Coordinates of C-alpha atoms and ligand atoms in Angstrom, one line a residue:
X362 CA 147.0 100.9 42.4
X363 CA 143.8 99.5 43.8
X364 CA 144.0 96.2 46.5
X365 CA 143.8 92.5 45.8
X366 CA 140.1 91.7 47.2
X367 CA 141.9 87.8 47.8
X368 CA 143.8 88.3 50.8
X369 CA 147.5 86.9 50.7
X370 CA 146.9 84.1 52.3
X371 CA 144.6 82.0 50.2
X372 CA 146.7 83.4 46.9
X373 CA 149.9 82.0 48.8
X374 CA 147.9 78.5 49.6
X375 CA 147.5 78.0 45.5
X376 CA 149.6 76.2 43.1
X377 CA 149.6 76.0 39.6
X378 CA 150.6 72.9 37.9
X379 CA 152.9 73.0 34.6
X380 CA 149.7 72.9 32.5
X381 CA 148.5 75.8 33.9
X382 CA 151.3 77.9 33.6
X383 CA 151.0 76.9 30.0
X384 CA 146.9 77.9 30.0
X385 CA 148.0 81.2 31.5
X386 CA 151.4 82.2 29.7
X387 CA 150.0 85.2 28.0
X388 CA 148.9 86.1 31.9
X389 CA 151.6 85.5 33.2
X390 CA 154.0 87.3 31.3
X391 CA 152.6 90.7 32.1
X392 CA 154.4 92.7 35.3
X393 CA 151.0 93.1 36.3
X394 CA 149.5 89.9 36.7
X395 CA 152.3 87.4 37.1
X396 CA 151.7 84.0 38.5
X397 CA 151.0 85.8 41.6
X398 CA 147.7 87.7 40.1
X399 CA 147.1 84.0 38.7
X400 CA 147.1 82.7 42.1
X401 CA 144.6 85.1 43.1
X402 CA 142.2 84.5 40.1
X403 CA 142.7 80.5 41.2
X404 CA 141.9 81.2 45.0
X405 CA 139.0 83.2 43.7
X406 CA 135.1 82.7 43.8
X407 CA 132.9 84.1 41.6
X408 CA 129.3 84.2 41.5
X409 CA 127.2 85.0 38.1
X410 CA 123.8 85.5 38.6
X411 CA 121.9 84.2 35.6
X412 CA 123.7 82.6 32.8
X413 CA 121.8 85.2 30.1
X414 CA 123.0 87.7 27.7
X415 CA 125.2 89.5 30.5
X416 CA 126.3 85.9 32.4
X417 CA 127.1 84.3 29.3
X418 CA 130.3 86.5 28.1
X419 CA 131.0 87.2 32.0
X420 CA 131.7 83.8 32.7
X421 CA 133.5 82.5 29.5
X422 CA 136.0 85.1 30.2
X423 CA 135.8 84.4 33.8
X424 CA 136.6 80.7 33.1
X425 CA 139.2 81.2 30.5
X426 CA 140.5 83.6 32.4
X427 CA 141.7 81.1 35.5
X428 CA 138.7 81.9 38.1
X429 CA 139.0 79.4 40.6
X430 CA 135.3 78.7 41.6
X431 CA 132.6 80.4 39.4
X432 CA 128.8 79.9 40.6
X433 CA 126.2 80.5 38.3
X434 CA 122.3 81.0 39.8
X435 CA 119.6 80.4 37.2
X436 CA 116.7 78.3 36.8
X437 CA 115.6 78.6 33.0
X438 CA 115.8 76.5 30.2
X439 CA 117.5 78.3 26.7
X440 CA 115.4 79.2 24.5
X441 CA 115.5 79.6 20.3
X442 CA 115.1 83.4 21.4
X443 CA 118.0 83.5 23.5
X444 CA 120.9 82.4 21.1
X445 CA 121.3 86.0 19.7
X446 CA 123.1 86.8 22.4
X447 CA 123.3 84.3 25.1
X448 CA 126.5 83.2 23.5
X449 CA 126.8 80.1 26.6
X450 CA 124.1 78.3 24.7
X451 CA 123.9 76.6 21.2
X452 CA 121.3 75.1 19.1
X453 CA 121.4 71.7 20.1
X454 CA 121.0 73.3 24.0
X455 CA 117.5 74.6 23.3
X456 CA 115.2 73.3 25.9
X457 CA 117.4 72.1 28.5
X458 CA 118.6 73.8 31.6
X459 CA 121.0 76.8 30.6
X460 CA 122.6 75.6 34.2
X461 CA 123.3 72.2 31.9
X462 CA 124.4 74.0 29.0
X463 CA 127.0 76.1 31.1
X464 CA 128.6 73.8 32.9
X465 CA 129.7 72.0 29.6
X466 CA 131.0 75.2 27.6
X467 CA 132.5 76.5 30.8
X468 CA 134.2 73.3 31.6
X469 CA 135.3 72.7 27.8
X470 CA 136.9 76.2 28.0
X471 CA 138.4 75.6 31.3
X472 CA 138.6 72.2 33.0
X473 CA 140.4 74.0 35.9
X474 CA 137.3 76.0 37.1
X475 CA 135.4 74.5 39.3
X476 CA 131.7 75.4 38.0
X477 CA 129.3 75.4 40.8
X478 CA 126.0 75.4 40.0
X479 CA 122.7 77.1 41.8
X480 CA 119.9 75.7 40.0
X481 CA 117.3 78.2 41.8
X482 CA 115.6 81.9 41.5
X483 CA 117.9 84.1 43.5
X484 CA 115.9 85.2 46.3
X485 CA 115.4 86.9 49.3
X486 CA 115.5 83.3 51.2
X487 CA 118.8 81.3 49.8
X488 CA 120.8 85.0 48.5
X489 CA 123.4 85.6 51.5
X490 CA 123.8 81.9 51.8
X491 CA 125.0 81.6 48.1
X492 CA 126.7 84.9 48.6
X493 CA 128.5 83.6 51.1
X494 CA 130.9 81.1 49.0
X495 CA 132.0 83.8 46.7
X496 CA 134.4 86.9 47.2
X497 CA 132.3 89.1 44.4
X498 CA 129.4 89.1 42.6
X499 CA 128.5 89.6 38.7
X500 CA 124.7 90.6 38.5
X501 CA 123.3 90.1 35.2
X502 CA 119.9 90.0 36.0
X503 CA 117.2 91.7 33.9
X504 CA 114.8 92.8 36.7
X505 CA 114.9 95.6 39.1
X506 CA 113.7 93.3 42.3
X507 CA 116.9 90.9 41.4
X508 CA 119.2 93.8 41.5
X509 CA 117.9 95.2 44.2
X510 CA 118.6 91.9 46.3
X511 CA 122.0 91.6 44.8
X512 CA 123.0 95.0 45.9
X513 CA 121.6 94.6 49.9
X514 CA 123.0 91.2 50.0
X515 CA 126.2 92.2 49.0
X516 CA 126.3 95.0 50.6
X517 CA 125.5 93.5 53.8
X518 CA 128.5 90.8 53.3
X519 CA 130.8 94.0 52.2
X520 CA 131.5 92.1 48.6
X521 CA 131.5 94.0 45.6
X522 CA 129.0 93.9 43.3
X523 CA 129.6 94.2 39.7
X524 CA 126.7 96.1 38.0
X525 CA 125.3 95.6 34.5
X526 CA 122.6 96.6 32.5
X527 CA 121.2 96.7 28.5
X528 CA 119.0 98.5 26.6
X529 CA 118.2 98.1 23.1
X530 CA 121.4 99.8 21.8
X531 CA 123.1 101.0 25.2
X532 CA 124.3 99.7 28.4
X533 CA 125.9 100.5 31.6
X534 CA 128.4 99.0 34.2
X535 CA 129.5 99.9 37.4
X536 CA 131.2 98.6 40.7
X537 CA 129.2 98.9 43.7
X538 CA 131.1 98.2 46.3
X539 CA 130.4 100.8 50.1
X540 CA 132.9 98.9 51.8
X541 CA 135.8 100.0 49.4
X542 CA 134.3 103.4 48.9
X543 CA 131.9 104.5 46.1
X544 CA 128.0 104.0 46.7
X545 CA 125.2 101.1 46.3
X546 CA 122.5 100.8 43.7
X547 CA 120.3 102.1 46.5
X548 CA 122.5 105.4 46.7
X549 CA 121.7 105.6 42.9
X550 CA 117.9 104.5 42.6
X551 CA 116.0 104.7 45.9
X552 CA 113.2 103.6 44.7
X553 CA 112.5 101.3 42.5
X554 CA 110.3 102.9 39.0
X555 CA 106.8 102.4 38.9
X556 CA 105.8 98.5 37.7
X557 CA 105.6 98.1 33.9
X558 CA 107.6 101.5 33.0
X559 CA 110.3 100.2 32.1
X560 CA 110.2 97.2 29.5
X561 CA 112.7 94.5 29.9
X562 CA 114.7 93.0 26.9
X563 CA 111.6 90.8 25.5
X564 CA 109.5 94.1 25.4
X565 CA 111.8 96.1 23.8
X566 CA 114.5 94.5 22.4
X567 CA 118.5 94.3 22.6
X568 CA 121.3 94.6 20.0
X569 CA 122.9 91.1 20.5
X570 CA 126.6 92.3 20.5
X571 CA 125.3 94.7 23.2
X572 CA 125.3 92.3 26.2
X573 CA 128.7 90.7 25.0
X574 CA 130.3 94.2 25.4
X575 CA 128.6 95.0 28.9
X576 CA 129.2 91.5 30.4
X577 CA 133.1 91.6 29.3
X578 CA 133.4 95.1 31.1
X579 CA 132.4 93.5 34.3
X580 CA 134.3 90.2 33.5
X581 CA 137.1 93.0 33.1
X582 CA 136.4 94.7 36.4
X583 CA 135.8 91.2 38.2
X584 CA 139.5 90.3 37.2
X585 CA 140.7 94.1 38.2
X586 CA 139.7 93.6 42.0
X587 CA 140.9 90.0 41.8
X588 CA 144.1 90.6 40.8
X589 CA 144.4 94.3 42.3
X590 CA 145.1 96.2 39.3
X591 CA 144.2 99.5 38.1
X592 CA 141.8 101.9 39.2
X593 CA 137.8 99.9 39.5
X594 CA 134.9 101.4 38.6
X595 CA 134.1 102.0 41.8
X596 CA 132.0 105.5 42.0
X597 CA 132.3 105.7 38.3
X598 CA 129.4 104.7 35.9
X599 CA 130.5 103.7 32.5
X600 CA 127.8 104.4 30.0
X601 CA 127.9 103.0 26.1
X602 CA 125.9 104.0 23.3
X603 CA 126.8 101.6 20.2
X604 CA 125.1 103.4 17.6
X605 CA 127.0 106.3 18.2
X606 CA 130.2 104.6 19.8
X607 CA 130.4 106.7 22.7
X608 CA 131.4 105.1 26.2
X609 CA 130.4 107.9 28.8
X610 CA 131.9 108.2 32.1
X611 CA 129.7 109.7 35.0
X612 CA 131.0 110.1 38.5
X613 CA 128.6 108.6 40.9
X614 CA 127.9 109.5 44.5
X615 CA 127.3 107.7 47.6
X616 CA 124.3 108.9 49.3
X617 CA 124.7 109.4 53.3
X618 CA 120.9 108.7 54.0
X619 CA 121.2 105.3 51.9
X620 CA 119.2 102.6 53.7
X621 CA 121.5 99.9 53.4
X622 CA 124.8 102.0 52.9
X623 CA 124.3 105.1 54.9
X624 CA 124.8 106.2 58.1
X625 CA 121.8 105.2 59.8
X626 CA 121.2 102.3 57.9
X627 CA 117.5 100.8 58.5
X628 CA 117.7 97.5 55.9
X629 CA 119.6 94.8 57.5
X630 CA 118.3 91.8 55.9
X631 CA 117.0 90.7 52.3
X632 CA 113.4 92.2 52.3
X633 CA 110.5 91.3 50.0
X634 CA 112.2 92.4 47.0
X635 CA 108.9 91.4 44.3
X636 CA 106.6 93.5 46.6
X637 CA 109.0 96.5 47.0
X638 CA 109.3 96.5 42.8
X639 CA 105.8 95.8 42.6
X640 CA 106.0 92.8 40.4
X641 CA 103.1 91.0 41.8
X642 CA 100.5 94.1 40.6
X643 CA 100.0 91.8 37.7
X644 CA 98.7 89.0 40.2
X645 CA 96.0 91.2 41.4
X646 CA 93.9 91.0 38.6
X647 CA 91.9 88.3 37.3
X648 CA 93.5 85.7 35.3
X649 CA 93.0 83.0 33.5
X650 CA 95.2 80.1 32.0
X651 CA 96.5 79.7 28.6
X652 CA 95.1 75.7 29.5
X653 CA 91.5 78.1 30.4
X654 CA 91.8 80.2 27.1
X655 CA 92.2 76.8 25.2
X656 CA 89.4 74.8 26.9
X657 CA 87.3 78.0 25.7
X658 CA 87.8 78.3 22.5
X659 CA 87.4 74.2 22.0
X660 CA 84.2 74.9 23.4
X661 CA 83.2 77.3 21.5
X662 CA 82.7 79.5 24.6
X663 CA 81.2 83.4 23.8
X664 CA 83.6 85.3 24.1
X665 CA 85.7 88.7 23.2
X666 CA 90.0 87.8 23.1
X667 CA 91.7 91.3 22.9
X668 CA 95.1 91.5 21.6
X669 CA 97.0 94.7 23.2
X670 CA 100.2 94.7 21.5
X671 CA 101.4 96.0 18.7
X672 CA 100.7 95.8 15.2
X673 CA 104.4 95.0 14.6
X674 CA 104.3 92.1 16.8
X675 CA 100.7 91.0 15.3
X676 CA 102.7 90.2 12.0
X677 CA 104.7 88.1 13.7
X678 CA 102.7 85.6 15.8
X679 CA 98.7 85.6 16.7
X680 CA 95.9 83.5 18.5
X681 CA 93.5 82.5 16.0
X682 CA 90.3 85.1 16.6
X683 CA 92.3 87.9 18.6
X684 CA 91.0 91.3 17.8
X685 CA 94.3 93.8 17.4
X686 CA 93.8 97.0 20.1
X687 CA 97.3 98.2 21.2
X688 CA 97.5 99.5 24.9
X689 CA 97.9 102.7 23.8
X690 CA 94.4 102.5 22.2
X691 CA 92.2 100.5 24.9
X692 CA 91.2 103.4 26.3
X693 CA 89.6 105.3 23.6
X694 CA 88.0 102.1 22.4
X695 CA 86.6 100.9 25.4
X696 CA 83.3 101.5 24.7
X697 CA 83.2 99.7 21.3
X698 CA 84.1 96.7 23.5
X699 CA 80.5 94.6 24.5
X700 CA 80.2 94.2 28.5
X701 CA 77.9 91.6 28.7
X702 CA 80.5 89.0 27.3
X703 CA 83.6 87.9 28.9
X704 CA 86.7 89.6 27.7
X705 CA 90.0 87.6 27.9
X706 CA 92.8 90.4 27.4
X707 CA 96.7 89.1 25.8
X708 CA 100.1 90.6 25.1
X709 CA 103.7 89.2 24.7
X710 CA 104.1 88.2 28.5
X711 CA 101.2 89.2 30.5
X712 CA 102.4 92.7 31.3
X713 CA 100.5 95.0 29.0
X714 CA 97.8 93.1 29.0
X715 CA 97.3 93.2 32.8
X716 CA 97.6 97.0 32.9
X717 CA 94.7 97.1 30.0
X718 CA 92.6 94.9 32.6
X719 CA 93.3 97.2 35.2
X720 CA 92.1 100.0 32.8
X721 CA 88.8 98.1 32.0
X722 CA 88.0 97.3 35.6
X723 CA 88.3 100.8 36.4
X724 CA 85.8 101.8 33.4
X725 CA 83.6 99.6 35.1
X726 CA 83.9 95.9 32.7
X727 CA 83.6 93.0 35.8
X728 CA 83.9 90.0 33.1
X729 CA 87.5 90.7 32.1
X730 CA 90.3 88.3 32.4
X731 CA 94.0 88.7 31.7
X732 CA 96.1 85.4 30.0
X733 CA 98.8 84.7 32.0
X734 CA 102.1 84.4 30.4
X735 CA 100.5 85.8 27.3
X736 CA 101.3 84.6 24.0
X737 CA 104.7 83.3 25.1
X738 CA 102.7 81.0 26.9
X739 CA 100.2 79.9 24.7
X740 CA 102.8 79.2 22.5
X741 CA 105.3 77.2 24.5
X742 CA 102.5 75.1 26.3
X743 CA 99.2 75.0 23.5
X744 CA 100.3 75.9 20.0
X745 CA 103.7 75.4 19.2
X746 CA 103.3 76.6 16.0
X747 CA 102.9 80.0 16.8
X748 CA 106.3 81.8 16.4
X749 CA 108.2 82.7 19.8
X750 CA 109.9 86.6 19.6
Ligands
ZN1985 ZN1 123.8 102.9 49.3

């Protein structure tokens, strides 16, 4: 039987009132928890990074569960988009501060968990000192260079770090956690993959019940360490595939050359994380507004907009005048497209888009521009009436 992570002290400095014991009965009357293990969950501290389709079912178990402290580190607003699965968040929450909407679901489910909120991008400059107040980490970030700082920092402050990721119809957990055995994320993925590979959940979708099932597995495992019962997930991998129902266990190994977790480790500190994943690439091209894009077309301006997504995503919202060309396709129409005009390039986000720009500069176009934000953008800040997806 694994180890309380909440050392016997703190558990032993906790009480629970007569209304908690009533909260927690159905706790409480397992041998395995008792109102010991409840004292641990209510001497824990728990930090959720990002309160989105993983953070969401993480911390409404967390809180109804009896966590002491949970954190939660986000700085985005919930969107219409976001309710298929980001079940924190209702309708009436759309457009305020999914910190906001959080705190009052969490603190409706549990008015004994203290909800501490981080109203910030997690980042290589505030990380360890937000890591610090907590005893383990849930990361349910969508972005390599987040879980990439959410591994180093916790394995620099030796706190396990609950792994979770989604993808369309399959996701995976894990415990990372050196210090109790088992390896890092680093052990497992070295390197980060090349910028734009992989497509995150806005690209390329997610079954809504997915996240739910995910987050609750490391809500589960959080709870496991806490309390010190059964046997973590620590150097085990579970991998789920909904369509066919399968949950997959691979064994996972720690890696003795691993920068952070090795022997001879050479990372001591949170590094530039956005550089190391590449994520500013799509900075290096030339960009221009949605507020630009706008001002142009009021103007009447000559010039080509290119549209390089797909046709699926065409049907579903457009800018007025954008000729259809999906990534896949710039290439072998490139010469159809006139140089002597500008060329303003969109996609969804500004991804795709800035890897077709790439692809034009390097065919020799110099007048080509790339929309930030892409047509998410254009339609949260010019045309609302252009459907969000
Ligand atoms: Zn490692």
């Amino acid at each position: 039987m694994a180890e309380s992570i909440i050392d016997n002290e703190r558990a032993g400095a906790v009480h629970l009132s007569t209304a908690e014991l009533q909260r927690y009965s159905r706790h409480l009357i397992m041998p395995e928890v008792t109102a010991e293990g409840q004292k641990r969950l209510k001497a824990a501290r728990v930090l959720c990074i990002g309160a989105g389709g993983l953070g969401s079912p993480a911390a409404v178990y967390l809180a109804a569960a009896g966590v002491g402290r949970l954190g939660i580190v986000d700085f985005d607003k919930v969107d219409l988009t976001n309710l298929q699965r980001q079940i924190l968040h209702g309708t009436k929450d759309v457009g305020r501060g999914k910190l906001e909407s959080a705190r009052d679901r969490l603190g409706d489910i549990n008015p004994e968990t203290e909800i501490k909120l981080h109203d910030c991008r997690f980042s290589s400059e505030n990380a360890e000192e937000i890591v610090d107040g907590y005893d383990v980490v849930v990361d349910g970030s969508d972005n390599f260079a987040t879980r990439y700082l959410s591994n180093d920092v916790c394995v620099f402050a030796r706190k396990p770090n609950i792994y979770g990721s989604v993808f369309r119809f399959e996701g995976q957990t894990t415990v990372f956690a050196p210090h109790l055995g088992g390896p890092c994320y680093r052990c497992l993925f070295p390197e980060p993959p090349p910028p734009d590979s992989v497509p995150n959940c806005a690209q390329a979708g997610v079954l809504g019940v997915l996240p739910g099932i995910i987050g609750m597995l490391q809500a589960i495992e959080t709870i496991k360490l806490i309390i010190g019962v059964g046997e973590p997930l620590i150097g085990r991998l579970v991998h789920f595939d909904a369509l066919k129902v399968h949950f997959r266990e691979l064994r996972l190994r720690r890696d003795s050359q691993c920068p952070v977790c090795g022997e001879n480790p050479t990372i001591f500190a949170p590094i530039d994380y956005d550089q190391f994943c590449g994520a500013r690439e799509t900075g290096t091209v030339p960009e221009i507004s949605v507020h630009e894009l706008k001002r142009k077309i009021d103007a009447r301006e000559t010039f080509e907009l290119i549209d390089v997504r797909e046709p699926f995503e065409f049907e579903i919202a457009r800018i007025n005048g954008a000729t259809l060309i999906p990534l896949g396709e710039i290439a072998e129409h490139a010469d159809e497209l006139k140089r002597e005009q500008p060329i303003v390039v969109h996609c969804h986000s500004g991804r795709r888009s800035a890897q077709a720009v790439r692809l034009l500069l390097q065919r020799g176009f110099t007048n080509v521009y790339n929309l930030e934000g892409g047509i998410d953008a254009w339609s949260d800040q010019i045309d609302p009436g252009v459907p969000k997806y």
